[in-house]
C-alpha cells in the first residue's frame, strides 16, 4: 500500500467543469491526501516546512492542474521554486525525495491531434512536460507517463464521468501497487491503459 | 400614595399572563389561547379576581391592536401594499359581502327582522385582526401565501368598519323601531354633525396630513431625537406619533388602527424602521395580551349556562358559514395545496370590532339587550375557539391533505431571507460593506450613528439605525437565518455582548469580528469566534512595507517581508492565546493594556526567527556546493 499526495493547482476551480468532478471524487479515496494549493496559499505564501513534511510522508506525488501556456498555473511553479529546495530535493545532500514516483494529471483545451508536429501546437504534450519530467529526475524520482484530459472546452458530461472513473481506477491501482510501473516507459499517456 | 387598587389589578393581570402563557405555549396552544384562558380563570365566572372594570381594561387594551397595525405597516412598503390591491379589494370585498349576505339570510330564518339581520350579517362578517395577526406572527406565517391573503382580508375589514358604523343608525331607523338619538351618534363621532362635503374634506385633509408627517417631517424629527442618544425620548416620540394619529383618526370617525397602519406604511422605508419596531414591540405585546385577557374575562358564562345548546349551536353555525365562504373564496383566488384550509381556518372567527359595533348597535336601539348579549357571547366564544381550530388544521387536516396531494410546496426562500448582517458601518464596516456590495451581495447594515446614516443613504446604501445589542434588532434583521454576522463596530464591549447573545441563542450563525487589540481578540476566541481581524494590523503592516521600500528594499522584497510578517503575527496570536487562556482571570489595568501587549508580543517574537521563513530563491547552498566541486 502506497500513500499518494495530490498537489492540486487551479486558480478558478469555481469555473471548472472537469477538475471539480475529479477533485470531489479523489477526496473520497483512502490513503490519498488532497492538497489544494490555491485554497491553502491564496496569497502565494507557501508554508515550505509543511509542504516538505508532506512530501516526505507520501510515496507517490501527483501534480494535478490545467495546462496554462504550455505549463502549470503560477502557484504550482512557485511551489517548485520554494519547496524543492537545494539540499532537500536535489544536490549532493538533497535526497529526501529519492525513489518516489511522480505523475502529472493535466487537463487541456486542445484536442490530442493539435499536440503534434502537424498540429497547431507543433509539439506533443510529453515534449511540453519535459521540465516536469526533468525536475522529477533531478530529484531522483520516477516520472510516469502523464494522464491527460484533452478538449476541456467541448468535453461532454458523459466523457467527464468516464475520466473520473478512469482516474479513480488509476489512483487505486497505483496505491495498491497493481500497476507494473517499470513497463510503462513506452506508453504515451497512462489513459491509454484504461481505454 | 400610589393607587393601590390599580397596582393590585396590574398584579393580577401580569401574574395571570406570566403563569398561563408559557404553559399554553409549552403544550402547543399558542399565546393567544394562553391569554384567553388566563382571562377566563381570573374572570367573574371562575375565581373572580377581576370583574366590573374588565370592560374598561378591554377598551384600553384595544390600543394594542392599533399598535400592532402600526408595526405591520412598518413591514409593508407602499409598493408592496400596492401589489396587494387585488387581494385587498377583491378577496376582502367579496369576503365581507358574501359572508354578510349568508349570515343575514340565516338570521332571517331565525325570525330576525330584516334590518337586524343585515346588522348581524355585517358585524359577524368581520374577523379578528388581533388573534389572526398574533397567530401569524407567532407561527411565522405572515409571508406565507395564506397569511398574506388573510392579512389582505383583514385590511379590507378595517376599512369596512367605517361604513358599517355609519350604516347601523340607518338600519335602526329603517326598521322603524326607534329613531336614533342624536346624542348617541354624537358621542361616537362629534364630527358626524358636519355636512357631508365638510366631512369628506376633513378626511382627505387628515390623510394628507398623515402622509406629510410620515414622508417628510418624521425623518428629521427622528434624526434629531436619535442624535440625543436618549432611548426613552425616542420611545416617547414614537408613542406620541402613534397616539396622536389614533386620536386624530377617531375624531374624524375613521378607524384608528387604519390610520396608524397608513402611518406605518409611510415609515416603512424610513431608516429608523428597525428602531421604531423594537420600541413599539413591548407595548404592543403587553397591550395585546391584556386585550386577550379581558376578552377571556368578559365571556358571560351566566348567559351560556341558561341556553348552552343554542349558544354552542350559534357558534358552530357562525364558524361554519364563515369557513365555507372563506374556503370557496380561497379556491377562487387560486390558493391551493392546503393553503385554502389554513386561510379559512385563520379567519373563521368573529372580530374585536364586533364588541364596539354591537354595543353601538345596542345604543342605537338596533338590538335589544338580550340580542346584544347573545351576539357578544357568540362573538367572544368564536374568538376563543379559533386558536383551537388552527391546531385542528395543523394536526388533523394538513397531514390528511398532504397524504392525498403531493407534499405542500415550501415558500420560495428569497436572498434577503438569509441576510448578511453587518453591524457597524463606520470607517471599518464601510470597507467590508463596499467589498460585499461590489460582489453583488445584499447586505443588511445596522449602525447606531444616525449622522452616518444620512450621508450613506444619499449614495444608495440600504441601512438601518439600530442598536445591535438589543436582541429585537437582531431578530428583525432576520438573525435566525443569517448567513453571516460581521461585527465591525467600534463599540468593542458591545460586540462581545452580541457574540455572547448569538452563541447562546443562535450557535450555528457564523460570526466574523473586528478586534481592538490582542486581548479583545482573545475574548472573541474564548467565545469560539475564530475569524477575528485586529483592526490596525493590516494597514500598519502595509505602511511598514512602504517604509521598507524607502529603505532600499525592492518592491517585491518589501512585499514578501510584510507578507511573512503578517503570517508570523497569526502564529504569535495563537500562541499567546494559549498562554492567556491558562491565566484568564489575570487582572489588567486598562492603562497598562498596551504596554502589557507590547512586552508579551516582543517576548514571543524573540523565539521566532522571521527571516528564516523567507528562504525563497536562496542560492547560498548551491554556490557552496558548486564551489566545492570545482576544488
PDB file of C-alpha atoms in Angstrom, chain A residues 43-45 78 81-82 85-87 90-93, chain B residues 556 559 563-564 567 613 615-617 621-622 625 629:
ATOM      1  CA  UNK A  43      -1.560  34.967  -1.213  1.00  0.00           C
ATOM      2  CA  UNK A  44       1.213  32.655  -2.514  1.00  0.00           C
ATOM      3  CA  UNK A  45       2.709  32.447   0.959  1.00  0.00           C
ATOM      4  CA  UNK A  78       6.054  28.946  -7.107  1.00  0.00           C
ATOM      5  CA  UNK A  81      10.702  27.268  -6.693  1.00  0.00           C
ATOM      6  CA  UNK A  82      10.264  27.282  -2.929  1.00  0.00           C
ATOM      7  CA  UNK A  85      14.989  23.362  -2.191  1.00  0.00           C
ATOM      8  CA  UNK A  86      18.618  22.619  -2.824  1.00  0.00           C
ATOM      9  CA  UNK A  87      19.778  20.349  -0.044  1.00  0.00           C
ATOM     10  CA  UNK A  90      18.310  17.917  -5.032  1.00  0.00           C
ATOM     11  CA  UNK A  91      22.004  18.476  -4.678  1.00  0.00           C
ATOM     12  CA  UNK A  92      24.529  16.207  -3.065  1.00  0.00           C
ATOM     13  CA  UNK A  93      22.721  16.097   0.262  1.00  0.00           C
TER      14      UNK A  93
ATOM     15  CA  UNK B 556       8.796  42.579  -4.170  1.00  0.00           C
ATOM     16  CA  UNK B 559       6.067  42.870  -0.156  1.00  0.00           C
ATOM     17  CA  UNK B 563       3.515  39.156   3.946  1.00  0.00           C
ATOM     18  CA  UNK B 564       5.786  36.973   6.010  1.00  0.00           C
ATOM     19  CA  UNK B 567       1.614  35.247   8.723  1.00  0.00           C
ATOM     20  CA  UNK B 613      10.873  31.728   6.912  1.00  0.00           C
ATOM     21  CA  UNK B 615      14.454  31.402   2.082  1.00  0.00           C
ATOM     22  CA  UNK B 616      12.905  31.724  -1.345  1.00  0.00           C
ATOM     23  CA  UNK B 617      15.340  31.534  -4.225  1.00  0.00           C
ATOM     24  CA  UNK B 621      23.958  26.335  -0.588  1.00  0.00           C
ATOM     25  CA  UNK B 622      24.191  25.824  -4.352  1.00  0.00           C
ATOM     26  CA  UNK B 625      28.243  23.023  -3.417  1.00  0.00           C
ATOM     27  CA  UNK B 629      33.021  20.583  -6.776  1.00  0.00           C
TER      28      UNK B 629
END
